Tab-separated table of C-alpha atoms in Angstrom:
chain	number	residue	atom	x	y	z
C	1	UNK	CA	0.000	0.000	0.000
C	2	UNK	CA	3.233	2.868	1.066
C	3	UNK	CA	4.677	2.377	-2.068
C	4	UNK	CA	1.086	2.407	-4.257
C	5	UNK	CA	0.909	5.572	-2.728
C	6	UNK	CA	4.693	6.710	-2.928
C	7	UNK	CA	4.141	5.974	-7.091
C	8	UNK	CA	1.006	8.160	-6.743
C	9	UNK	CA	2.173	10.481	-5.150
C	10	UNK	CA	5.674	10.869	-7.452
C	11	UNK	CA	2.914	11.303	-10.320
C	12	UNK	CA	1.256	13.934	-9.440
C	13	UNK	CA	4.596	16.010	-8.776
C	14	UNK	CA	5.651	15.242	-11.983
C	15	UNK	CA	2.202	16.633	-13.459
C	16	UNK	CA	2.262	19.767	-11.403
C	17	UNK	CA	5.619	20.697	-12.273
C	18	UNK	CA	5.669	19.678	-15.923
C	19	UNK	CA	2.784	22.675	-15.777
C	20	UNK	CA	4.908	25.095	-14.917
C	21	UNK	CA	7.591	25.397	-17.639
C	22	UNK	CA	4.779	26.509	-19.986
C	23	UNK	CA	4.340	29.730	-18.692
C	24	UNK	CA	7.098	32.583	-19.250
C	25	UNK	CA	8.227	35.382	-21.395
C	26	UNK	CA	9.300	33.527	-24.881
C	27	UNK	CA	10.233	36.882	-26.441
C	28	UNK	CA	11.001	40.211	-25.271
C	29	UNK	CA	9.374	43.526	-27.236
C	30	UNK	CA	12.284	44.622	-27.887
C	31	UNK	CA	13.685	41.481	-29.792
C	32	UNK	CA	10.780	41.239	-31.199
C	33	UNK	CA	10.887	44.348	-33.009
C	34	UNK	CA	14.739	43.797	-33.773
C	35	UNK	CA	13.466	40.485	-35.392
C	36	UNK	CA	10.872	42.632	-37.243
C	37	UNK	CA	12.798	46.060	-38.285
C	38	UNK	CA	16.184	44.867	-37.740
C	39	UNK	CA	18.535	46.998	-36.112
C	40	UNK	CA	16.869	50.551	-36.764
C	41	UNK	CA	13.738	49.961	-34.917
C	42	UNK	CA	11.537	52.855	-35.411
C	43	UNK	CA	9.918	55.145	-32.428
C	44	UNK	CA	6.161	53.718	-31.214
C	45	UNK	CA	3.619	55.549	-33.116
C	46	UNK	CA	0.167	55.883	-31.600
C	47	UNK	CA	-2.998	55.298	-33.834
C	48	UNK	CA	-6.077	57.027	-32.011
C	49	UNK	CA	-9.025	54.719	-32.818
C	50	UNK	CA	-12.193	56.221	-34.591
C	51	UNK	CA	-15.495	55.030	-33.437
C	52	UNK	CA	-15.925	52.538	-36.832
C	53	UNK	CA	-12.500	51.433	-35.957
C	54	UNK	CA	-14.151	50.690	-32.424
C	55	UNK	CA	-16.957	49.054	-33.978
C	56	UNK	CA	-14.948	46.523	-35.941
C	57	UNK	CA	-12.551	45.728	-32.948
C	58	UNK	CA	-15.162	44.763	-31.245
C	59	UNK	CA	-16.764	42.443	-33.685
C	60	UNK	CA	-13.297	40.505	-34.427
C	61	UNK	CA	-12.086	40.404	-30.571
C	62	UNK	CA	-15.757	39.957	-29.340
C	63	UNK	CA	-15.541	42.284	-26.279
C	64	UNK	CA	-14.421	46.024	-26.511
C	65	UNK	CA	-10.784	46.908	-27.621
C	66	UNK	CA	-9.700	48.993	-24.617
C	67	UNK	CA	-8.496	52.331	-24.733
C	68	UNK	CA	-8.669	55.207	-27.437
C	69	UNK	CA	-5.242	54.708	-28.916
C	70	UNK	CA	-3.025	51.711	-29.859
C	71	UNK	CA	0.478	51.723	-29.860
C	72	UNK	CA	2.507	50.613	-32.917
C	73	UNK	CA	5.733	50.315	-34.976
C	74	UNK	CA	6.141	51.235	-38.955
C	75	UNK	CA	8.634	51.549	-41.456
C	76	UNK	CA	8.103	52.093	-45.292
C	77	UNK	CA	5.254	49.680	-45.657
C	78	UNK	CA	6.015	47.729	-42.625
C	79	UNK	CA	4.325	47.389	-38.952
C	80	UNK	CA	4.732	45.678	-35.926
C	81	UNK	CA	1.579	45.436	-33.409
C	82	UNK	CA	1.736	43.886	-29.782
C	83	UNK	CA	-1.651	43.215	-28.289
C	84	UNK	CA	-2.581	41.248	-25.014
C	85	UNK	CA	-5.422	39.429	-25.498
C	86	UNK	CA	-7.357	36.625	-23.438
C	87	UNK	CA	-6.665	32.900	-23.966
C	88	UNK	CA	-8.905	31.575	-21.174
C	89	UNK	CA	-8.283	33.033	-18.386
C	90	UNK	CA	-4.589	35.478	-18.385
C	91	UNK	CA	-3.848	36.985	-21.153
C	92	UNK	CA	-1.382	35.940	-23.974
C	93	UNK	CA	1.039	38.926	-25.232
C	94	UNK	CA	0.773	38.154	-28.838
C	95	UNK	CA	3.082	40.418	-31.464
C	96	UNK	CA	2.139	40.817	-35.433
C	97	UNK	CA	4.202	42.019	-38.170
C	98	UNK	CA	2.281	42.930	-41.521
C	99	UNK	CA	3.973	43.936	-44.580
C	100	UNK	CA	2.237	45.604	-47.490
C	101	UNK	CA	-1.324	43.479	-46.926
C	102	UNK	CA	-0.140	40.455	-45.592
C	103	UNK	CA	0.922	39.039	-42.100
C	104	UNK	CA	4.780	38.804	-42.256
C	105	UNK	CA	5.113	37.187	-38.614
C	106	UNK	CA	3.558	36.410	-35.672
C	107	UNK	CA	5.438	35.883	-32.153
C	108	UNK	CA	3.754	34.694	-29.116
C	109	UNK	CA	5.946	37.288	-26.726
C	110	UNK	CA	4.453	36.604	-23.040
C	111	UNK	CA	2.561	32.944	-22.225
C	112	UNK	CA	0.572	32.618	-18.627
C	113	UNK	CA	-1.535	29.836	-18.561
C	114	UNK	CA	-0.872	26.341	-17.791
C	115	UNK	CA	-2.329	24.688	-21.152
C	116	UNK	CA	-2.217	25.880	-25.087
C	117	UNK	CA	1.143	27.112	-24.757
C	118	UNK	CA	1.806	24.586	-28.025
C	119	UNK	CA	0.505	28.145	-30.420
C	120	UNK	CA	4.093	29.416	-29.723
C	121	UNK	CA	5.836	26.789	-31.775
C	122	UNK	CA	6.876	27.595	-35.514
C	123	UNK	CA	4.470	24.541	-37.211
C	124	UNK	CA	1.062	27.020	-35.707
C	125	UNK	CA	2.594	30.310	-36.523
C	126	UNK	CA	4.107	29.898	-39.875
C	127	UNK	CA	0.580	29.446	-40.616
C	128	UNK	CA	-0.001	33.330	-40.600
C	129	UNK	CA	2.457	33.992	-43.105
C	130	UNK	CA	1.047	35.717	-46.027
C	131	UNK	CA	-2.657	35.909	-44.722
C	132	UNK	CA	-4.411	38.458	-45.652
C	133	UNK	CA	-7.413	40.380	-44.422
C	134	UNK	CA	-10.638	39.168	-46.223
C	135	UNK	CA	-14.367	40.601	-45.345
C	136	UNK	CA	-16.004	40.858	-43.131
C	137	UNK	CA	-12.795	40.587	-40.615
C	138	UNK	CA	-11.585	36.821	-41.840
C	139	UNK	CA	-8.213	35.539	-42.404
C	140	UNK	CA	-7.464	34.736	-46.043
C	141	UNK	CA	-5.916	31.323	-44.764
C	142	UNK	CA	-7.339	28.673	-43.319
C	143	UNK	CA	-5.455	27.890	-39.708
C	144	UNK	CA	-5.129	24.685	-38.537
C	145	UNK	CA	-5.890	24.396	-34.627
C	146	UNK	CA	-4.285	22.403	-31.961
C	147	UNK	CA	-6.198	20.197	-29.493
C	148	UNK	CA	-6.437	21.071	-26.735
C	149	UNK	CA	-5.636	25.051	-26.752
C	150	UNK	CA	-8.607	25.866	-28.524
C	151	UNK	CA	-8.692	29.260	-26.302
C	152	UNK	CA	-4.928	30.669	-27.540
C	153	UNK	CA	-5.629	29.384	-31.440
C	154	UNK	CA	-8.485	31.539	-30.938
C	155	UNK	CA	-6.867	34.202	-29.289
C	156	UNK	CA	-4.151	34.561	-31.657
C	157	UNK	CA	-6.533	34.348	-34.890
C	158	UNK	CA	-7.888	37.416	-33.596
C	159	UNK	CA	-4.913	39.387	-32.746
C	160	UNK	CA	-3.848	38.314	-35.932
C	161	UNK	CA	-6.949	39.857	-38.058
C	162	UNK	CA	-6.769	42.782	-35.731
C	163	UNK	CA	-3.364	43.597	-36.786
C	164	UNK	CA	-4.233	43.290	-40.258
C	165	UNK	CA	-7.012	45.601	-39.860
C	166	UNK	CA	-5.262	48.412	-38.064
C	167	UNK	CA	-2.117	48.341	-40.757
C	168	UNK	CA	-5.002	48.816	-43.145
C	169	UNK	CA	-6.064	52.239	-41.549
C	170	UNK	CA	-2.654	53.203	-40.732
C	171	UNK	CA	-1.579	52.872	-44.240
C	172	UNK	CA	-4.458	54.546	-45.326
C	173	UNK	CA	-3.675	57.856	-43.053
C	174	UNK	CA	0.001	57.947	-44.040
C	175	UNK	CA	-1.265	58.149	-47.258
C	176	UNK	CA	-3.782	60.926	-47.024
C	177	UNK	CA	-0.665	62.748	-44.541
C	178	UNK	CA	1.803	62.100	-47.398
C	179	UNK	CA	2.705	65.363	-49.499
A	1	UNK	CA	0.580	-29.554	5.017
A	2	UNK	CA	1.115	-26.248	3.061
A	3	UNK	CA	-2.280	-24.370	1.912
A	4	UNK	CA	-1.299	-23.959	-1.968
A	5	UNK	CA	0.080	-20.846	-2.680
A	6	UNK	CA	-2.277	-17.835	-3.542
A	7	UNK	CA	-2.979	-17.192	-7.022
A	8	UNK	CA	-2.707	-13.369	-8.538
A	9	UNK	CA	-6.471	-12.718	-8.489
A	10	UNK	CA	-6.664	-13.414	-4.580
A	11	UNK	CA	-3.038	-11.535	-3.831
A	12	UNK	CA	-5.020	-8.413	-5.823
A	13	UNK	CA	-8.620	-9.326	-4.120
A	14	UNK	CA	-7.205	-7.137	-0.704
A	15	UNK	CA	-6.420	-4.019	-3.147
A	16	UNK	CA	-9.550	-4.212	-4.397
A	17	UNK	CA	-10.669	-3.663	-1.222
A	18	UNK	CA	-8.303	-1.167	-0.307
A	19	UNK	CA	-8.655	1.014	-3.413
A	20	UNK	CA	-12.861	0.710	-2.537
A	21	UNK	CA	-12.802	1.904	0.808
A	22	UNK	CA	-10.631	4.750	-0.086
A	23	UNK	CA	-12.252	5.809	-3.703
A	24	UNK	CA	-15.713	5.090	-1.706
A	25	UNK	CA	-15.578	8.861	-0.360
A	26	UNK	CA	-15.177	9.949	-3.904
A	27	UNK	CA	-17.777	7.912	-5.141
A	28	UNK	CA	-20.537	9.870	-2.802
A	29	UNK	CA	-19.203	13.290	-4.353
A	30	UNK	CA	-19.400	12.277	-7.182
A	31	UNK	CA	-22.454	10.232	-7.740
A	32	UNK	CA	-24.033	12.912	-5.430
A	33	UNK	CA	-23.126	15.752	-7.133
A	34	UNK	CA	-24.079	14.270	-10.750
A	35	UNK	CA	-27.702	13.123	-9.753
A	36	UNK	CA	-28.334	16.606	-8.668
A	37	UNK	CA	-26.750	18.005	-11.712
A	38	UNK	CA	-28.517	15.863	-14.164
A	39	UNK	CA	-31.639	17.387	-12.489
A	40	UNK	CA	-30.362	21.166	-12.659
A	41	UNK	CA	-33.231	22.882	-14.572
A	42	UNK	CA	-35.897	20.749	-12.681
A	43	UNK	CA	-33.999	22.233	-9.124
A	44	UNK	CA	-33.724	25.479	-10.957
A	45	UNK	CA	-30.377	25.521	-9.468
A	46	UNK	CA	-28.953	27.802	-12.050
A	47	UNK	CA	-31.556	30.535	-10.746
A	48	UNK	CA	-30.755	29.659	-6.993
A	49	UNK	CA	-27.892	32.055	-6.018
A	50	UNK	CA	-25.051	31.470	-2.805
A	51	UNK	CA	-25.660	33.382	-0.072
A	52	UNK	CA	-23.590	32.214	2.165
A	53	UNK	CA	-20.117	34.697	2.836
A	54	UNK	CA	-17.509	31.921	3.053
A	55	UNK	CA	-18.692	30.298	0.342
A	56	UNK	CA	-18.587	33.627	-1.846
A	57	UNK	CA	-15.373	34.052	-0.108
A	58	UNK	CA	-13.996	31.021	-1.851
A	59	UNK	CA	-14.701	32.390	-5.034
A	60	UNK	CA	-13.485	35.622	-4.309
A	61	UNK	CA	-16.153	37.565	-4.660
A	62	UNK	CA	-16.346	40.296	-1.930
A	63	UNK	CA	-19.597	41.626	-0.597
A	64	UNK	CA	-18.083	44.691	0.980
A	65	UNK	CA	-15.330	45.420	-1.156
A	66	UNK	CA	-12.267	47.794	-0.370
A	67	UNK	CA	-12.145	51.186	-2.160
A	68	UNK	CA	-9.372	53.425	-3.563
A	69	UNK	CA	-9.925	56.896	-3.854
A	70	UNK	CA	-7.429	59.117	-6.005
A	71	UNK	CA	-7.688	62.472	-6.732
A	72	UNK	CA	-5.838	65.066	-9.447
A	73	UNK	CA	-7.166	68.392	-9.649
A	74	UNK	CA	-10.831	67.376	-11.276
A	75	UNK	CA	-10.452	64.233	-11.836
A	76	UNK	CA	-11.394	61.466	-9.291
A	77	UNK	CA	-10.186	57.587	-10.114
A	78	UNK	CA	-11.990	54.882	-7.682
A	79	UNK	CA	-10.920	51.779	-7.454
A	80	UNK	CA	-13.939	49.251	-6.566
A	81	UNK	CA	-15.461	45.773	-6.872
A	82	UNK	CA	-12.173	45.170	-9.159
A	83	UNK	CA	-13.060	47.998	-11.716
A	84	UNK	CA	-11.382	51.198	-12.386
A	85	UNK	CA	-13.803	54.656	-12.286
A	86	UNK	CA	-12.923	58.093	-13.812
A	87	UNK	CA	-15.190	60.655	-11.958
A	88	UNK	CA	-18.123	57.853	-11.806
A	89	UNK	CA	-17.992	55.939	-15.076
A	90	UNK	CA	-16.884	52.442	-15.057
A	91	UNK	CA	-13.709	52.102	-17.442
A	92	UNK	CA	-12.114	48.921	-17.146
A	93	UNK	CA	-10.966	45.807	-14.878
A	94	UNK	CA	-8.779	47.076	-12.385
A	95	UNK	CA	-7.449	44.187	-9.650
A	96	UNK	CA	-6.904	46.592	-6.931
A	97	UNK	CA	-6.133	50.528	-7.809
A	98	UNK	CA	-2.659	50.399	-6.139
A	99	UNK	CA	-1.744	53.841	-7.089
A	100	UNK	CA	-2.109	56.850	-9.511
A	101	UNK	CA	0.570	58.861	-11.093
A	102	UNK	CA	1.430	61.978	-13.043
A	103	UNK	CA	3.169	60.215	-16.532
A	104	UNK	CA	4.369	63.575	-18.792
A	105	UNK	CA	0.844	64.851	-19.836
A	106	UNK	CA	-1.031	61.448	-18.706
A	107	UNK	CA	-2.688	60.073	-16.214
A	108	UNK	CA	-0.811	56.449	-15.229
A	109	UNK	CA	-3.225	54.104	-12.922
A	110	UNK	CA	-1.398	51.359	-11.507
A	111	UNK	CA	-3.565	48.388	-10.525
A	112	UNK	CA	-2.201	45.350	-8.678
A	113	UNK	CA	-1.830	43.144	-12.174
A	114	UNK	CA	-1.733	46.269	-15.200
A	115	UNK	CA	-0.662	49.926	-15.492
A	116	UNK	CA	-3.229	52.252	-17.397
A	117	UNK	CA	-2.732	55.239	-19.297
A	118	UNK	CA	-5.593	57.888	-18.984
A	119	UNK	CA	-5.893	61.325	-20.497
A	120	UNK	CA	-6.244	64.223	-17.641
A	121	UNK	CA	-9.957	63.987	-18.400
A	122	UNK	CA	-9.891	60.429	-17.478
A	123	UNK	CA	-10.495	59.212	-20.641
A	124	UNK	CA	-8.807	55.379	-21.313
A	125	UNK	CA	-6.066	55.491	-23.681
A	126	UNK	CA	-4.244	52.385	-23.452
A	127	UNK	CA	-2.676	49.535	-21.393
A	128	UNK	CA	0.436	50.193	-19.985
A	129	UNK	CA	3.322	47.790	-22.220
A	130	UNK	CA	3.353	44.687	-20.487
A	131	UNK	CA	6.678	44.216	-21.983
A	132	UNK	CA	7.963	47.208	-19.172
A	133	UNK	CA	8.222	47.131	-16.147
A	134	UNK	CA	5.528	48.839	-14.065
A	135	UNK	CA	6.975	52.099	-12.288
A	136	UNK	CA	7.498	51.604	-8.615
A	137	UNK	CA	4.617	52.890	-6.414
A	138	UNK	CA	5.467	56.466	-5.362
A	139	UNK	CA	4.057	58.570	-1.806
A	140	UNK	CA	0.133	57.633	-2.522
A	141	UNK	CA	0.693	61.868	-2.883
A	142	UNK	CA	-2.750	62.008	-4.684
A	143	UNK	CA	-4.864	59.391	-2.861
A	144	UNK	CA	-8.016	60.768	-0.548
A	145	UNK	CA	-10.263	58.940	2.221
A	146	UNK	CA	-12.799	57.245	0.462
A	147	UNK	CA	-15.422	59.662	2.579
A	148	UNK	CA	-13.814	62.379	0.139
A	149	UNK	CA	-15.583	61.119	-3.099
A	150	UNK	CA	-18.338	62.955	-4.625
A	151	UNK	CA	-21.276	61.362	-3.237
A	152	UNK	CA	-22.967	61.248	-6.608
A	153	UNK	CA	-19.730	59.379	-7.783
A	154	UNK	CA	-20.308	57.029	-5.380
A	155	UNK	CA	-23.507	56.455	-6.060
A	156	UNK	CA	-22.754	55.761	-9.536
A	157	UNK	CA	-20.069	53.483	-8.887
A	158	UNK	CA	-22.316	50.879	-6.575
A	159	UNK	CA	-25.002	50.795	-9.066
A	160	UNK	CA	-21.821	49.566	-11.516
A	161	UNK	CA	-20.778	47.264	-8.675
A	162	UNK	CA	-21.329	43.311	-8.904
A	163	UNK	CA	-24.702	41.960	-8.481
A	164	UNK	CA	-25.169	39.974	-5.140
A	165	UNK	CA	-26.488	37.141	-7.497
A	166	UNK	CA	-23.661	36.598	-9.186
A	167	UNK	CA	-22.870	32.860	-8.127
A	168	UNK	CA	-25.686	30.214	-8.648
A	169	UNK	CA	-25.553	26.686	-6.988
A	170	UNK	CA	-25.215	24.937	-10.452
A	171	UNK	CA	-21.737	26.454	-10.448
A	172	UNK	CA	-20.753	25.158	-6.893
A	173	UNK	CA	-21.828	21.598	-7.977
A	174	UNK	CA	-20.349	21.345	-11.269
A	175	UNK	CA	-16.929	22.687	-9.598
A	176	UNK	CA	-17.519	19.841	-6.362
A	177	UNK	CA	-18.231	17.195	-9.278
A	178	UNK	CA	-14.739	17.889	-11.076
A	179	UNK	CA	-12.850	18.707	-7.671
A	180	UNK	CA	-11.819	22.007	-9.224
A	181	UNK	CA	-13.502	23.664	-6.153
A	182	UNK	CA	-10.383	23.026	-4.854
A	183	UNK	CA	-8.044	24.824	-7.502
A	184	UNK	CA	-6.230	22.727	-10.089
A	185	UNK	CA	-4.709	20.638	-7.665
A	186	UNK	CA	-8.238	19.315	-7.033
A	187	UNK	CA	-8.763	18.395	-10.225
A	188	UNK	CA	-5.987	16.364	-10.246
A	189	UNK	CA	-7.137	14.636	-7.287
A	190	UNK	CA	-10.375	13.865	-8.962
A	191	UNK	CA	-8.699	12.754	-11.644
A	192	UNK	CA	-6.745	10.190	-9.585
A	193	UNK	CA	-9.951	9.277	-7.923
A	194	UNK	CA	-11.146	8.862	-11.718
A	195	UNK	CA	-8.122	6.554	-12.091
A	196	UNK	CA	-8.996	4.575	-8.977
A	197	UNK	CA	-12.234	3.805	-10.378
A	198	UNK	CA	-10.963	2.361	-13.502
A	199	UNK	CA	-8.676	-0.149	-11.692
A	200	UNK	CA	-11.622	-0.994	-9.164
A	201	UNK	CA	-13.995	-1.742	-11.935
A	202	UNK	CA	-11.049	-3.911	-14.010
A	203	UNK	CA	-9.928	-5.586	-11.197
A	204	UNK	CA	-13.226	-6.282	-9.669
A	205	UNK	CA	-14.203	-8.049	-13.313
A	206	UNK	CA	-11.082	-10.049	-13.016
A	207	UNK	CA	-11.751	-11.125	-9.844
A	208	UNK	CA	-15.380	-12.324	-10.346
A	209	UNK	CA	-14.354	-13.731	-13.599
A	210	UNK	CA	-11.427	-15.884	-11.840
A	211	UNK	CA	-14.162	-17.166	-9.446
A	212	UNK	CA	-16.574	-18.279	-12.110
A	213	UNK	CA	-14.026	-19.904	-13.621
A	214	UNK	CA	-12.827	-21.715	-10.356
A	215	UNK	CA	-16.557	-22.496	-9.678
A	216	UNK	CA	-17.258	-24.458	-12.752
A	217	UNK	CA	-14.047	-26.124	-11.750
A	218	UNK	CA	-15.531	-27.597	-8.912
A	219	UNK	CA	-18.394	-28.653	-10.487
């Protein structure tokens, strides 16, 4: 019976603490926008949201997009976007870089749950590259989810779109500022 | 003369017992708990709220919860019920409104888990970076007594404030059935309990099979 329990009891240690190594800061924000820009990284810009841009935020994160104003990073044709968003219960720090119309990269920066930390592997991500934005607020590519992390897939599908849509109306403003 | 030696089903026939008497505790949750669930709109016990404090306690859900009170110039930020207010209007989820500063032209809120950027108006411009580092929490220099807010703040911000029905005895049950009452580490108790229950029901088929067998022996 002692050493039925001793084997159950070395189990569940092993379970708890194989949990833990999933959490943890994968990438910092400012490698990731080395890895994006290179070595001239250009100064945060700040796009102040208009109520339509409100509107749609909403409908492709499915609650409110906080705040008035996001922050972002551009150069020539090029933009970086780093947006915390809810996997099932802490957020995920999820960064986007979108070039000309289509998603360049995406980095899974900061992970905090337990479970569906697999979306920060290269075989899930590599699936963004090249997506584009398709109405009404879809991804031009189908993704491929993962078992089991259902909740982060999600999460970053939406970040993802998000981005997509925000270069869209930054582009559009630094062409109407242009001379 | 020596009694022949014991075969494997009857050196395994005492764990069987063993592994009953302790899974049998489980086995009252858990049949308990799923009778009444499979029964949940007929108890209406999705419409039958907790009243009880420790049990709200569990869940963390405060009937009397702590304020913050913060003042610059005009604008008052509240922290309450784990939401931030500007001057009265709910803005976003704030942990616990650990301290407010002056951030060049903005307004920096520092809750226990996230920083916020506000406009001097209080409007919400954006989440502090998680990527840096939170600044460290100064002199409290602009909080107030929580007697000092506006009274028709206040008033605004408990009509905003959680609903005393906001955790319904379906909830309790479902969380008792899968031992996540008890945080994750209950769950994984349950799920050894779960375990248990598949060796009890294998070995208690092996067993009665190994006696048939030795019964038609006999005859």
């Amino acid at each position: 019976m002692k050493s039925v329990l001793r084997v159950i009891s070395v189990m569940f240690l092993l379970c708890g603490s194989g949990l833990s190594w999933a959490r943890g800061v994968y990438l910092t924000e400012e490698a990731f926008l080395q890895e994006a820009f290179g070595s001239r990284v250009p100064t945060a810009g700040k796009y102040w949201l208009t109520e339509a841009d409100r509107e749609t935020a909403e409908k492709i994160l499915y609650h409110p997009l906080p705040g008035l104003r996001v922050r972002y990073w551009r150069q020539a044709a090029r933009s970086a976007w780093i947006f915390d968003e809810i996997g099932k219960t802490e957020p995920i720090t999820i960064g986007v870089v979108v070039e000309g119309q289509a998603i360049r990269q995406v980095q899974i920066l900061e992970f905090r749950e337990s479970r569906g930390w697999e979306v920060k592997y290269p075989f899930f991500r590599d699936q963004f590259v090249g997506a584009t934005l398709h109405a009404p607020q879809q991804l031009s590519k189908n993704i491929d989810g993962i078992t089991g992390a259902t909740l982060s897939v999600n999460a970053v599908k939406k970040v993802a779109i998000l981005a997509l849509y925000l270069h869209e109306q930054v582009m559009a403003a630094a062409k109407e500022a242009a001379p | 003369m020596n009694s022949p030696a014991p075969s494997a089903r009857q050196r395994w026939l005492p764990w069987h017992r063993r592994i009953g008497v302790l899974a049998s505790a489980f086995v009252l949750v858990i049949a308990s708990t799923g009778l009444l669930l499979n029964h949940t709109e007929d108890l209406r016990l999705d419409e039958r709220y907790v009243q009880s404090p420790w049990l709200l306690s569990w869940y963390g859900i405060e009937e009397n919860a702590a304020v913050q009170v913060y003042q610059l110039g005009s604008l008052w930020l509240t922290g309450y019920g784990e939401t931030l207010f500007a001057n009265g209007e709910a803005l976003v989820h704030c942990g616990e409104l650990r301290d407010v500063q002056l951030h060049g032209q903005e307004v920096l809120a520092l809750c226990v888990d996230k920083g916020w950027l506000l406009s001097p108006k209080g409007e919400l411009l954006e989440p502090w970076p998680t990527s840096q580092p939170l600044p460290p929490e100064m002199s409290h220099h602009h909080q107030r007594d929580a007697s000092q807010l506006p009274v028709q703040q206040w008033a605004q911000i408990q009509s905003h404030a959680s609903p005393p029905h906001s955790l319904h005895w379906e909830r309790i049950l479902l969380d008792l059935h899968s031992g996540r009452l008890f945080g994750s580490a209950g769950v994984w108790v349950f799920d050894g309990a779960a375990l248990l229950f598949i060796f009890l029901a294998l070995s208690g088929v092996w067993v009665w099979a190994g006696k048939r067998k030795a019964n038609r022996e006999v005859l």
